[in-house]
Short mmCIF file of N, CA and C in Angstrom, two decimals:
data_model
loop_
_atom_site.label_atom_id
_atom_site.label_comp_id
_atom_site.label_asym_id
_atom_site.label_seq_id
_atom_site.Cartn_x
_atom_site.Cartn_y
_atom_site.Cartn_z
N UNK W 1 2.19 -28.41 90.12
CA UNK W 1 0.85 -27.99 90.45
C UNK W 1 0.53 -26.63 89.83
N UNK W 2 1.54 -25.33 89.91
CA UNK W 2 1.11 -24.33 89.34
C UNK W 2 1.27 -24.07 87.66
N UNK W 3 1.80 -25.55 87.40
CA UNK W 3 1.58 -25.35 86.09
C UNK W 3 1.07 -25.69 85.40
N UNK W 4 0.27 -26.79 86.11
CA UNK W 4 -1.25 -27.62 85.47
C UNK W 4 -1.88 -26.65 85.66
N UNK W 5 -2.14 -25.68 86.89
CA UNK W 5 -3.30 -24.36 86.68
C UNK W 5 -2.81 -23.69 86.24
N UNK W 6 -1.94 -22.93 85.55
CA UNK W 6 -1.90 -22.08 84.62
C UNK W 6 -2.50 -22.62 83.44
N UNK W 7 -1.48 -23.84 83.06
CA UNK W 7 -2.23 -24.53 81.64
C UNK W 7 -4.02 -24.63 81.86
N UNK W 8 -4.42 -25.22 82.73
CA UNK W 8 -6.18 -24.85 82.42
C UNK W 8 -6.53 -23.11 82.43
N UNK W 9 -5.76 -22.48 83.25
CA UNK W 9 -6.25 -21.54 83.06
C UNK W 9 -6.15 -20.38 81.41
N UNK W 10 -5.15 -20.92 80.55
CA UNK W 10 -4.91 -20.61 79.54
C UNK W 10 -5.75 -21.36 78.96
N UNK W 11 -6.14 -22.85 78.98
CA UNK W 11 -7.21 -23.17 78.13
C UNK W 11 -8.27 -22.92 78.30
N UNK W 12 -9.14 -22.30 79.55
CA UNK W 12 -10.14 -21.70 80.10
C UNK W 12 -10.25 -20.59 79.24
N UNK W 13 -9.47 -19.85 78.97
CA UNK W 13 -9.27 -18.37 78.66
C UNK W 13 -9.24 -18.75 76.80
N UNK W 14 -8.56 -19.33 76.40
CA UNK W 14 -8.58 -19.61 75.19
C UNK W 14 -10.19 -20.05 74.65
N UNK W 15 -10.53 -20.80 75.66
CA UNK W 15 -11.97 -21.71 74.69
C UNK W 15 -13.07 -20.52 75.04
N UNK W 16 -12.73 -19.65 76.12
CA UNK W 16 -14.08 -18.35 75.90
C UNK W 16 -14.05 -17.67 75.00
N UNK W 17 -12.53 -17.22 74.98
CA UNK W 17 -12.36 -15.69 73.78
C UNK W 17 -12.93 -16.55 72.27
N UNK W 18 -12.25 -17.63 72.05
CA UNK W 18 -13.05 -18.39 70.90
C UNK W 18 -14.66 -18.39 71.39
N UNK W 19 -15.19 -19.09 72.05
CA UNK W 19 -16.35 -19.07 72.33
C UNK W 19 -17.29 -17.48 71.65
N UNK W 20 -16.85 -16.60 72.44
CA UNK W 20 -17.15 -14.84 72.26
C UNK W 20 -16.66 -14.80 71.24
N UNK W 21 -16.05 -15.00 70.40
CA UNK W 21 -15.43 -14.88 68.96
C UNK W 21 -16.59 -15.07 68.04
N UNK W 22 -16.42 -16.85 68.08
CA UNK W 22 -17.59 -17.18 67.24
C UNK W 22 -19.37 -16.32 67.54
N UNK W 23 -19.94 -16.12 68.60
CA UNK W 23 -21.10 -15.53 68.99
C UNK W 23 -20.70 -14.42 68.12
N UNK W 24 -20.35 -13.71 68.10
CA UNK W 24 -20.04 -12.12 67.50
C UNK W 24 -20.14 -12.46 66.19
N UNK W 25 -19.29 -12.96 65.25
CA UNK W 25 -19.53 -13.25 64.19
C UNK W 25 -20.16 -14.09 63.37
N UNK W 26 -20.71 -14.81 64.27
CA UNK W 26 -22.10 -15.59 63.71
C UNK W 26 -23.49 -15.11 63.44
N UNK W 27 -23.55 -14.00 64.13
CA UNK W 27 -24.84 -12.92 63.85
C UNK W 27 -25.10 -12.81 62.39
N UNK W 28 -26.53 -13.03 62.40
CA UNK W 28 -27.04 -12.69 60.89
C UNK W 28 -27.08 -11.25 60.65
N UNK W 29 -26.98 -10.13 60.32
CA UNK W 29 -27.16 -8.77 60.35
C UNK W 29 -28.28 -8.44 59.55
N UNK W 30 -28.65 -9.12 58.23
CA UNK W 30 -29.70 -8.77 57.74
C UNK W 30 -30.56 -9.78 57.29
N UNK W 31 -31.77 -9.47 57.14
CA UNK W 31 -32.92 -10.70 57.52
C UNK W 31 -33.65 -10.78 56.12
N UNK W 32 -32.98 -11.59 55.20
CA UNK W 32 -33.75 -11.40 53.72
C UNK W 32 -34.74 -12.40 53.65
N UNK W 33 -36.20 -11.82 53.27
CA UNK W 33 -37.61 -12.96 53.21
C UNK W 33 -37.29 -14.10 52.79
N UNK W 34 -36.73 -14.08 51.65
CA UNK W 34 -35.94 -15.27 50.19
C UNK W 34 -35.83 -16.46 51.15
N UNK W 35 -34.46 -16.02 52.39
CA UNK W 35 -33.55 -17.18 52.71
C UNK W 35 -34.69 -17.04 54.14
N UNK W 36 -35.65 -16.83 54.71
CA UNK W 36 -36.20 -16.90 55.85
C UNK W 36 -37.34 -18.22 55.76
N UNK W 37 -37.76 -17.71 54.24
CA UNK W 37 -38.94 -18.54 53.58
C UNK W 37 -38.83 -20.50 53.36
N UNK W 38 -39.77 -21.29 53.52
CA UNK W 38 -39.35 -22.48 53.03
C UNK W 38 -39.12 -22.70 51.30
N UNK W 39 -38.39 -23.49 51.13
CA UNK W 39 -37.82 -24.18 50.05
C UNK W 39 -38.38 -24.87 49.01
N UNK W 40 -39.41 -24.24 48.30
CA UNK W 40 -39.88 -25.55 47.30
C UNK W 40 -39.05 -25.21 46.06
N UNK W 41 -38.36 -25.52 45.48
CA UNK W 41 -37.71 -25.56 43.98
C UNK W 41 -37.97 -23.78 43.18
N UNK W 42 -37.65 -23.31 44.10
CA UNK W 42 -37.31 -21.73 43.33
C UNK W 42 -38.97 -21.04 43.06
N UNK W 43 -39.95 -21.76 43.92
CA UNK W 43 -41.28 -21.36 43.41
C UNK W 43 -42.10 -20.79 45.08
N UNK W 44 -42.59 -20.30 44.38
CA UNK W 44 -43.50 -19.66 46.27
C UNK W 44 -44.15 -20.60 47.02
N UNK W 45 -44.05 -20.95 48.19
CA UNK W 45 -45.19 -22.05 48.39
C UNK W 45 -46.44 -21.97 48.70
N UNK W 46 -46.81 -23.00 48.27
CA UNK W 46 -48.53 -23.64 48.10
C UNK W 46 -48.92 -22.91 49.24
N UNK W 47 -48.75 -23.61 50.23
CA UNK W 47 -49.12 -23.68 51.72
C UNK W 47 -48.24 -23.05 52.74
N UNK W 48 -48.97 -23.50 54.17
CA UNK W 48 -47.94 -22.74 54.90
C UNK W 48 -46.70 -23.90 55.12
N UNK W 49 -45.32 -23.83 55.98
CA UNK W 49 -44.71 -24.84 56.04
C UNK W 49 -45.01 -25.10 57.81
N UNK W 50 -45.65 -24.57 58.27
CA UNK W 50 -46.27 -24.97 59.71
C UNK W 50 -47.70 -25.69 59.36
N UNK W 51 -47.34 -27.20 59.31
CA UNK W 51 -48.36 -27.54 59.33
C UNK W 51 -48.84 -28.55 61.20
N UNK W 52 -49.88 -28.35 61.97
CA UNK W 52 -50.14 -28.78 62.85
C UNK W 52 -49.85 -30.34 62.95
N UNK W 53 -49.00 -30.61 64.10
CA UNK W 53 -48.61 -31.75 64.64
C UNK W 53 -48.89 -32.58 65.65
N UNK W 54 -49.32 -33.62 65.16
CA UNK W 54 -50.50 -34.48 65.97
C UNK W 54 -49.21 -35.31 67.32
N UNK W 55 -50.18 -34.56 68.33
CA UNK W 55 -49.10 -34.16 69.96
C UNK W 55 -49.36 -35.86 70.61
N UNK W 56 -50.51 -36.44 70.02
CA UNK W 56 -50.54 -37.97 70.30
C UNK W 56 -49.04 -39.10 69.62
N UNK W 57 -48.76 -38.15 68.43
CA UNK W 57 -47.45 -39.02 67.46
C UNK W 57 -46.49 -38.68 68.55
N UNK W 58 -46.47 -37.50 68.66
CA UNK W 58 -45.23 -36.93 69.73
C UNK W 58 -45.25 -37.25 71.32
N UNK W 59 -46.36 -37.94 71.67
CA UNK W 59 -46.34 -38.07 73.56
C UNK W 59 -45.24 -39.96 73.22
N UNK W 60 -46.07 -40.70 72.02
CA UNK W 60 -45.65 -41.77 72.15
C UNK W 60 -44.37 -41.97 71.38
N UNK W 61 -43.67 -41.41 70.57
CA UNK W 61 -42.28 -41.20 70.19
C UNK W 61 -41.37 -40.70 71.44
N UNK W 62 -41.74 -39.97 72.40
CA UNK W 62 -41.11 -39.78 73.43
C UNK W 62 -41.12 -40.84 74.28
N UNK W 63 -41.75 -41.13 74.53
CA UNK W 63 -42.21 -42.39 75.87
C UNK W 63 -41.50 -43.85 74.71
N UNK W 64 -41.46 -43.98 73.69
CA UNK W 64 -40.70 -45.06 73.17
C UNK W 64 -39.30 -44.75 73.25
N UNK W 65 -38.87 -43.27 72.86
CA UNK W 65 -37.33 -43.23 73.50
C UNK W 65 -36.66 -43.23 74.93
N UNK W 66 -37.78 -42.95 75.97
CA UNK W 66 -37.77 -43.29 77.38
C UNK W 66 -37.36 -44.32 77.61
N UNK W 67 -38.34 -45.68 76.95
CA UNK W 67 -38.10 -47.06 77.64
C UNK W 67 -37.37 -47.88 76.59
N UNK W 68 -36.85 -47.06 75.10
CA UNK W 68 -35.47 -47.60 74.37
C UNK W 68 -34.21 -47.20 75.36
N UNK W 69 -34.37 -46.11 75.58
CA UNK W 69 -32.92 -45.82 76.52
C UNK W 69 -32.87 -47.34 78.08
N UNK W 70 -34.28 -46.89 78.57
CA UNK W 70 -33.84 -47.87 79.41
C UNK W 70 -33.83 -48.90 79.85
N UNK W 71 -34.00 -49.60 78.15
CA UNK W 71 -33.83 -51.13 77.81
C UNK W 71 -32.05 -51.23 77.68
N UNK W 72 -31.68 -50.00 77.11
CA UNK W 72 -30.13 -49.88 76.56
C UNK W 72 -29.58 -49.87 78.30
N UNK W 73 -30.13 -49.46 79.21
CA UNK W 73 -29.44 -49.35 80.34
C UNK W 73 -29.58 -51.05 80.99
N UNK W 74 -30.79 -51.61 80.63
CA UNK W 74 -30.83 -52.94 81.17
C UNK W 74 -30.00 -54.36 80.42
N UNK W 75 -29.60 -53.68 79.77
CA UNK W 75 -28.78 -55.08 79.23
C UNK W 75 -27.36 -54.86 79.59
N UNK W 76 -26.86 -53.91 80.18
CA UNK W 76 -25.27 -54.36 80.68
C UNK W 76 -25.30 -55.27 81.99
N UNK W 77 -26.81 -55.28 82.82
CA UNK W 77 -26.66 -55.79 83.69
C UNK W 77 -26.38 -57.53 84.08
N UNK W 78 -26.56 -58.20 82.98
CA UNK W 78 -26.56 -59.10 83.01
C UNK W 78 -24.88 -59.31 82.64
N UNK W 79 -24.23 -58.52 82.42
CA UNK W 79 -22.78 -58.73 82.54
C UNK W 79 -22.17 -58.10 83.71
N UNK W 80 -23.29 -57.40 84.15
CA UNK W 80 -22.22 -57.12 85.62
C UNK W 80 -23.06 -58.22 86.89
N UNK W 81 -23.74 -58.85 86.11
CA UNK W 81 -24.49 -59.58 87.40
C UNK W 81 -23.08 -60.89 87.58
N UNK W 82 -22.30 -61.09 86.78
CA UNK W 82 -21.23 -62.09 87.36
C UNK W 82 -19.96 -60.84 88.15
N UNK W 83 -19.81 -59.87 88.18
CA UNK W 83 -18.57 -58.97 88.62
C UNK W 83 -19.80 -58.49 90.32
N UNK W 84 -20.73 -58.92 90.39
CA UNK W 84 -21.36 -58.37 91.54
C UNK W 84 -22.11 -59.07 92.41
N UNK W 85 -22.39 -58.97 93.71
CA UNK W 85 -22.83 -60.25 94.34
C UNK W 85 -23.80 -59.89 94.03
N UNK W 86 -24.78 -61.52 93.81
CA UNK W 86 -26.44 -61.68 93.72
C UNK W 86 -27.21 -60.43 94.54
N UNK W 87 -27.07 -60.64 95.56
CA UNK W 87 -28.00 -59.79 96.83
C UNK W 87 -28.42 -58.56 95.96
N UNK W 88 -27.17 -57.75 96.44
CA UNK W 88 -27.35 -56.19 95.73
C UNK W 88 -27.53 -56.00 93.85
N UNK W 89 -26.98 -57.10 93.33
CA UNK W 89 -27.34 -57.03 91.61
C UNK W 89 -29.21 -57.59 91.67
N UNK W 90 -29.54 -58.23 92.22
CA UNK W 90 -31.37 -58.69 92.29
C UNK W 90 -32.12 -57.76 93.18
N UNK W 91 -31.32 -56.67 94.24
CA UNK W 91 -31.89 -55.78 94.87
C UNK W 91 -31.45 -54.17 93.32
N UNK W 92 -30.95 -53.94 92.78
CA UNK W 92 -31.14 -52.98 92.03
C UNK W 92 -31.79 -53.10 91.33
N UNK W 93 -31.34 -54.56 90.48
CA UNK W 93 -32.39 -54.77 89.49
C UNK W 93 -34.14 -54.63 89.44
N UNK W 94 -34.21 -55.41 90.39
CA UNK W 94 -35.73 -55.04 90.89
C UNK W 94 -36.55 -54.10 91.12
N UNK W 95 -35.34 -53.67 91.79
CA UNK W 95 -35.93 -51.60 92.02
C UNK W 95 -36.14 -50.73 90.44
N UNK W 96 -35.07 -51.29 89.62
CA UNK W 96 -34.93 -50.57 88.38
C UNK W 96 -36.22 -51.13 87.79
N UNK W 97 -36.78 -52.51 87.48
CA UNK W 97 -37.45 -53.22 87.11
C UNK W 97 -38.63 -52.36 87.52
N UNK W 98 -38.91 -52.57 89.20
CA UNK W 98 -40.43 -51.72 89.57
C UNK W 98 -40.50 -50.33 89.01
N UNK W 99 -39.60 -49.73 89.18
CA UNK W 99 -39.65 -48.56 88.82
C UNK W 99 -40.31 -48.28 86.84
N UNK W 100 -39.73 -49.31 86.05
CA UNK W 100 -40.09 -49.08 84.72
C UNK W 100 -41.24 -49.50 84.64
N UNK W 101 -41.92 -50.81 85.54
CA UNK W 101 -43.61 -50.53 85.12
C UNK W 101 -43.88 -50.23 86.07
N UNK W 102 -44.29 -49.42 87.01
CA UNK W 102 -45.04 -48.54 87.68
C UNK W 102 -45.42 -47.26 87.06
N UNK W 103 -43.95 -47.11 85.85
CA UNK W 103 -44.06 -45.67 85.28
C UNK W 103 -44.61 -46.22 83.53
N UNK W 104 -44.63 -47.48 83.56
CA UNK W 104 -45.60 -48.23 82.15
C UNK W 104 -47.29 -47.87 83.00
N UNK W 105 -47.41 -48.49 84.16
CA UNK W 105 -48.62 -48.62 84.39
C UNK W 105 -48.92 -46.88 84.61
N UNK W 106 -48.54 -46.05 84.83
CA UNK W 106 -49.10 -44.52 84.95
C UNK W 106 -49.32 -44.23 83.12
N UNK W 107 -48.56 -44.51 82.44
CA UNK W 107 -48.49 -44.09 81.46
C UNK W 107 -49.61 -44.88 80.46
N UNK W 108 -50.05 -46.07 81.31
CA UNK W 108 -51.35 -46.74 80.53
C UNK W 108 -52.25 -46.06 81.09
N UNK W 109 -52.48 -46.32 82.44
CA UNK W 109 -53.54 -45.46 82.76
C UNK W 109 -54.06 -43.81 82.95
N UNK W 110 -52.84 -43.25 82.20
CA UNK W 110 -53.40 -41.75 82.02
C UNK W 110 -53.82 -41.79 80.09
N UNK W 111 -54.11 -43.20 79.51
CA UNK W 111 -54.37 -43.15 78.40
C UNK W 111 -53.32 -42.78 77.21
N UNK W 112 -51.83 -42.70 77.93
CA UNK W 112 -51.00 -42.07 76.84
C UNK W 112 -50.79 -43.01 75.77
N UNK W 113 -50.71 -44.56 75.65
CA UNK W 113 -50.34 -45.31 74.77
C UNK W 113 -51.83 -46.17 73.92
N UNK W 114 -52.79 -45.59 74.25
CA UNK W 114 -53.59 -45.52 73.25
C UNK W 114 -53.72 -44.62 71.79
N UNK W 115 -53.41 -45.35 71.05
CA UNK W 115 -53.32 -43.96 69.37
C UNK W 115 -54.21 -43.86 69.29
N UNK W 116 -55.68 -44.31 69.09
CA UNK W 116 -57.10 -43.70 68.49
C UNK W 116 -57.75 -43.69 70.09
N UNK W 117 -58.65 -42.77 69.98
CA UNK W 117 -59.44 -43.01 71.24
C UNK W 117 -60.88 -43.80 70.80
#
Protein backbone atom coordinates (compact mmCIF):
# COMPACT_ATOMS: atom_id res chain seq x y z
CA UNK A 1 0.00 0.00 0.00
CA UNK A 2 2.72 2.56 0.83
CA UNK A 3 4.29 1.85 -2.14
CA UNK A 4 1.63 2.23 -4.65
CA UNK A 5 1.38 5.85 -2.89
CA UNK A 6 4.63 6.75 -3.07
CA UNK A 7 4.78 5.53 -6.74
CA UNK A 8 1.65 7.95 -7.61
CA UNK A 9 3.00 10.30 -5.61
CA UNK A 10 6.32 10.41 -7.63
CA UNK A 11 4.28 10.31 -10.73
CA UNK A 12 2.09 13.17 -9.46
CA UNK A 13 5.22 15.11 -8.84
CA UNK A 14 6.93 14.12 -12.02
CA UNK A 15 3.93 15.00 -14.54
CA UNK A 16 3.69 18.74 -12.76
CA UNK A 17 7.38 19.68 -12.71
CA UNK A 18 7.12 18.53 -16.54
CA UNK A 19 3.85 20.16 -16.80
CA UNK A 20 5.62 23.75 -15.22
CA UNK A 21 8.54 22.89 -17.36
CA UNK A 22 6.90 22.91 -20.56
CA UNK A 23 4.56 26.32 -19.58
CA UNK A 24 7.87 28.20 -18.91
CA UNK A 25 9.44 27.39 -21.97
CA UNK A 26 6.83 27.54 -24.30
CA UNK A 27 6.42 31.32 -23.92
CA UNK A 28 6.78 33.31 -27.01
CA UNK A 29 9.09 36.26 -25.73
CA UNK A 30 8.92 38.29 -28.75
CA UNK A 31 5.97 39.15 -30.91
CA UNK A 32 7.18 39.62 -34.64
CA UNK A 33 4.18 41.21 -37.09
CA UNK A 34 5.70 38.73 -40.04
CA UNK A 35 4.80 35.44 -38.01
CA UNK A 36 1.51 37.13 -36.21
CA UNK A 37 0.15 38.09 -39.75
CA UNK A 38 -1.89 35.61 -42.13
CA UNK A 39 -0.15 33.64 -44.83
CA UNK A 40 -0.67 34.37 -48.41
CA UNK A 41 2.57 33.22 -50.41
CA UNK A 42 5.21 35.76 -49.09
CA UNK A 43 2.83 38.76 -50.21
CA UNK A 44 0.72 41.20 -47.85
CA UNK A 45 -2.81 40.43 -47.76
CA UNK A 46 -5.62 41.62 -49.87
CA UNK A 47 -8.04 41.61 -47.11
CA UNK A 48 -8.56 41.14 -43.66
CA UNK A 49 -8.25 37.28 -42.56
CA UNK A 50 -11.36 37.87 -40.13
CA UNK A 51 -13.84 37.51 -42.33
CA UNK A 52 -17.60 37.47 -40.59
CA UNK A 53 -19.20 34.10 -39.93
CA UNK A 54 -22.60 33.30 -40.72
CA UNK A 55 -23.75 32.15 -36.81
CA UNK A 56 -26.88 30.37 -38.74
CA UNK A 57 -23.89 27.79 -40.50
CA UNK A 58 -22.62 27.52 -36.92
CA UNK A 59 -26.07 27.07 -34.66
CA UNK A 60 -26.81 24.08 -37.25
CA UNK A 61 -23.27 22.37 -37.45
CA UNK A 62 -23.56 22.24 -33.74
CA UNK A 63 -27.02 20.87 -33.29
CA UNK A 64 -25.97 18.20 -36.20
CA UNK A 65 -23.02 17.16 -33.94
CA UNK A 66 -25.50 17.01 -30.93
CA UNK A 67 -27.86 14.51 -32.53
CA UNK A 68 -24.64 12.65 -34.56
CA UNK A 69 -23.26 11.95 -31.12
CA UNK A 70 -26.55 10.80 -29.97
CA UNK A 71 -27.38 8.63 -32.76
CA UNK A 72 -23.66 7.11 -31.96
CA UNK A 73 -25.05 6.62 -28.36
CA UNK A 74 -28.31 4.91 -29.78
CA UNK A 75 -27.05 2.17 -31.64
CA UNK A 76 -25.23 0.11 -28.91
CA UNK A 77 -28.56 -0.28 -27.56
CA UNK A 78 -29.87 -2.64 -29.58
CA UNK A 79 -27.00 -4.93 -28.51
CA UNK A 80 -27.51 -4.50 -25.05
CA UNK A 81 -31.25 -4.88 -25.47
CA UNK A 82 -30.48 -8.92 -25.52
CA UNK A 83 -27.83 -8.64 -22.16
CA UNK A 84 -30.92 -6.61 -20.44
CA UNK A 85 -34.41 -7.24 -19.48
CA UNK A 86 -37.13 -5.72 -21.88
CA UNK A 87 -38.87 -3.61 -19.00
CA UNK A 88 -35.92 -1.36 -18.05
CA UNK A 89 -34.06 -1.53 -21.83
CA UNK A 90 -37.89 -0.02 -23.41
CA UNK A 91 -38.12 2.15 -20.14
CA UNK A 92 -34.57 3.94 -20.96
CA UNK A 93 -34.91 3.79 -24.29
CA UNK A 94 -37.96 5.75 -24.40
CA UNK A 95 -36.90 8.23 -21.98
CA UNK A 96 -33.68 8.67 -24.18
CA UNK A 97 -35.99 8.64 -27.28
CA UNK A 98 -38.47 11.50 -25.61
CA UNK A 99 -35.88 13.31 -24.53
CA UNK A 100 -34.14 13.68 -28.30
CA UNK A 101 -37.38 15.02 -29.83
CA UNK A 102 -38.67 17.16 -27.31
CA UNK A 103 -35.18 18.80 -27.66
CA UNK A 104 -35.78 18.36 -31.92
CA UNK A 105 -39.16 19.92 -31.28
CA UNK A 106 -37.60 23.13 -29.14
CA UNK A 107 -35.05 23.39 -31.61
CA UNK A 108 -37.76 23.56 -34.56
CA UNK A 109 -39.71 25.74 -32.89
CA UNK A 110 -37.25 28.39 -31.77
CA UNK A 111 -36.59 28.43 -35.72
CA UNK A 112 -33.00 27.05 -35.36
CA UNK A 113 -33.14 24.49 -38.31
CA UNK A 114 -34.48 26.74 -40.76
CA UNK A 115 -31.32 28.09 -43.16
CA UNK A 116 -33.11 30.97 -45.08
CA UNK A 117 -35.76 32.79 -43.30
Amino acid sequence: MITMMFTAMIALTLTAAIMILTSLLSKKINEDREKSSPFECGFDPKSSARLPFSLRFFLIAVIFLIFDVEIALLLPMTIVMTTSSMKSWLTISLIFLTILIIGLYHEWNQGSLEWAN
